[in-house]
Short mmCIF file of C-alpha atoms in Angstrom, two decimals:
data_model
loop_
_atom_site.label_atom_id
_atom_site.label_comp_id
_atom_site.label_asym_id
_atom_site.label_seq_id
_atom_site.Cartn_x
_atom_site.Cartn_y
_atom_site.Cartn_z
CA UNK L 1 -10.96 82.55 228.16
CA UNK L 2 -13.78 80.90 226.53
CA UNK L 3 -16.08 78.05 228.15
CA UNK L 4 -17.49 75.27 225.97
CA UNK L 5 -21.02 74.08 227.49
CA UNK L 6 -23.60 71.62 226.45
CA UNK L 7 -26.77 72.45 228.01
CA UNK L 8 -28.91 69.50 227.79
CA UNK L 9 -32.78 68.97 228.55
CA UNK L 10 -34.61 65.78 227.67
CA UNK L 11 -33.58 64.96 224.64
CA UNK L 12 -32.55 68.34 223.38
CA UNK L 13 -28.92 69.55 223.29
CA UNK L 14 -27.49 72.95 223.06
CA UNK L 15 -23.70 73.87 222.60
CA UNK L 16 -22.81 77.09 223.47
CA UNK L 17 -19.43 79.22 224.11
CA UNK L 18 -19.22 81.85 226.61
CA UNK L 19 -16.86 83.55 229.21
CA UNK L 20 -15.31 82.16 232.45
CA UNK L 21 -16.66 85.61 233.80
CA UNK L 22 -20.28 84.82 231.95
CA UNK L 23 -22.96 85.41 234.90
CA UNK L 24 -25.92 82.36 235.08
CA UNK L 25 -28.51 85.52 233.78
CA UNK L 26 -26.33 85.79 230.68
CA UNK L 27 -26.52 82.35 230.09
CA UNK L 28 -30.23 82.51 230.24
CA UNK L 29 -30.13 84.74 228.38
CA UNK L 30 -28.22 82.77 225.72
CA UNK L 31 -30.82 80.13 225.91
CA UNK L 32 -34.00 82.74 225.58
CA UNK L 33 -32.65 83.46 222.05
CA UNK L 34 -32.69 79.96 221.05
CA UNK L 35 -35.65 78.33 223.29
CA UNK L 36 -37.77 81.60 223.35
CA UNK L 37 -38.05 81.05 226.86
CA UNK L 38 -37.58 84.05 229.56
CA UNK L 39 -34.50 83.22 231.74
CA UNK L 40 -37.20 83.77 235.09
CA UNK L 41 -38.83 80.25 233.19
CA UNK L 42 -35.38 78.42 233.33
CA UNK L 43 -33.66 76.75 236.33
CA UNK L 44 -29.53 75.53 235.32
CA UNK L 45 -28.40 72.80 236.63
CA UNK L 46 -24.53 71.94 237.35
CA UNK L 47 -22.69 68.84 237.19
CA UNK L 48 -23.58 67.96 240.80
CA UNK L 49 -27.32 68.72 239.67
CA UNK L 50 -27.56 71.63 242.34
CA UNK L 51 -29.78 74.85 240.93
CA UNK L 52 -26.89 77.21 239.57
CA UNK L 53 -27.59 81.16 241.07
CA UNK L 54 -28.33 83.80 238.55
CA UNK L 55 -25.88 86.49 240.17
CA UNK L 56 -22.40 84.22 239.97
CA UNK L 57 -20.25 83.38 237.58
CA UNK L 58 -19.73 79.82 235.43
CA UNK L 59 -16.07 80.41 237.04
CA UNK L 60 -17.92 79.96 240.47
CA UNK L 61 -18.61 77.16 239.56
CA UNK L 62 -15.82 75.68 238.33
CA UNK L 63 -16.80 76.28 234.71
CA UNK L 64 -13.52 77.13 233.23
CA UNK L 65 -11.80 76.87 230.31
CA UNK L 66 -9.07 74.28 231.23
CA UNK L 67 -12.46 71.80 232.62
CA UNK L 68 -14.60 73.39 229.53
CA UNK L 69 -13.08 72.84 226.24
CA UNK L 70 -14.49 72.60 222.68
CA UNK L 71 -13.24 69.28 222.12
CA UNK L 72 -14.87 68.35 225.87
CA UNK L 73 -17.84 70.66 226.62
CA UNK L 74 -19.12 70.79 230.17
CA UNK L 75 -22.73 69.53 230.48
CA UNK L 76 -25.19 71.66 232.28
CA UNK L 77 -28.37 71.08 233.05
CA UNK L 78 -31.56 72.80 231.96
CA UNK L 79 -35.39 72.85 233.09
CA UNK L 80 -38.50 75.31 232.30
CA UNK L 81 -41.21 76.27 234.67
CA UNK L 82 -44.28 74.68 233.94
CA UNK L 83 -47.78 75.77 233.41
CA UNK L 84 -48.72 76.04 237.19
CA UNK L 85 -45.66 77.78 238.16
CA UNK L 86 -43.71 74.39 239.49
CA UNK L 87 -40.89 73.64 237.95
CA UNK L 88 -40.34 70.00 235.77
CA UNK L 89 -37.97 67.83 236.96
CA UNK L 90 -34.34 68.47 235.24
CA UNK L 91 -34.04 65.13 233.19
CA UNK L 92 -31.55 64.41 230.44
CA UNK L 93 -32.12 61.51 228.03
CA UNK L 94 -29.06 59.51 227.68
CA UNK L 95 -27.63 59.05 224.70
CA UNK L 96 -27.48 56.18 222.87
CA UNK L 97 -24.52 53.85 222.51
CA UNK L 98 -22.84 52.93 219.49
CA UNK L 99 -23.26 48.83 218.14
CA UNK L 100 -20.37 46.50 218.80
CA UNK L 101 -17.52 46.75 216.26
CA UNK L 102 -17.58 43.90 213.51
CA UNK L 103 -14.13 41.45 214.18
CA UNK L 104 -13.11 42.81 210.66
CA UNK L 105 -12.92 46.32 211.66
CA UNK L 106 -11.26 45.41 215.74
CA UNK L 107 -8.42 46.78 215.84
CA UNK L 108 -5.08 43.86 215.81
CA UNK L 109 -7.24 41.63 213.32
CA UNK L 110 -5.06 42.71 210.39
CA UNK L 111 -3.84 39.58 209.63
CA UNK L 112 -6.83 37.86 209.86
CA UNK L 113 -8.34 40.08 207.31
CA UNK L 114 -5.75 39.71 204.94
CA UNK L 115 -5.69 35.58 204.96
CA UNK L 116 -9.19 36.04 204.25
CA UNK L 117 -8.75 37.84 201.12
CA UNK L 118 -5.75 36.49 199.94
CA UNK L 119 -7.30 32.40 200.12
#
């Protein structure tokens, strides 16, 4: 069955499908084709922000597709080796939230919207 991830770094996001039986290397591997970074530079993160190990399986770690779906992606993490051979620490920028909802548009205000056009 297919897996539905969001790999997120900073403020970069990357959706990808893959499946259940999908090693950690493959996944890398994924990424190199979009990042152009060589899966040794990358360190995955999963949701309990634990390195993930390039010989198992997203289903090893609970990465399947009844947790995974498109509608729902599961978020893993993602950093890169740095220049002196350390790795940078895994950080995801959160997103931003959305502005209140005008009264107009809340939803049970019906009425109210309608006496205001009608007067």
């Amino acid at each position: 069955m297919d897996v539905f991830l969001m790999v997120r770094r900073k403020k970069s996001t990357i959706f990808l499908d893959a499946k259940e039986t999908t090693t950690v290397l493959d996944l890398k591997k994924m990424i190199e084709g979009i990042t152009k970074k060589a899966p040794g530079d990358q360190q995955l993160y999963n949701k309990d922000d634990t390195v993930m190990d390039d010989d198992k399986s997203l289903n090893d770690y609970g990465l399947t597709s009844a947790v995974a779906k498109a509608q729902q992606p599961a978020e893993v993490g993602l950093a890169f080796r740095g220049d002196e051979g350390g790795w940078e620490e895994m950080e995801k920028t959160p997103y931003s939230t959305p502005p209140e909802l005008p009264d107009v548009m809340k939803p049970g205000q019906d009425s109210v919207a309608q006496e205001q056009t009608v007067a």
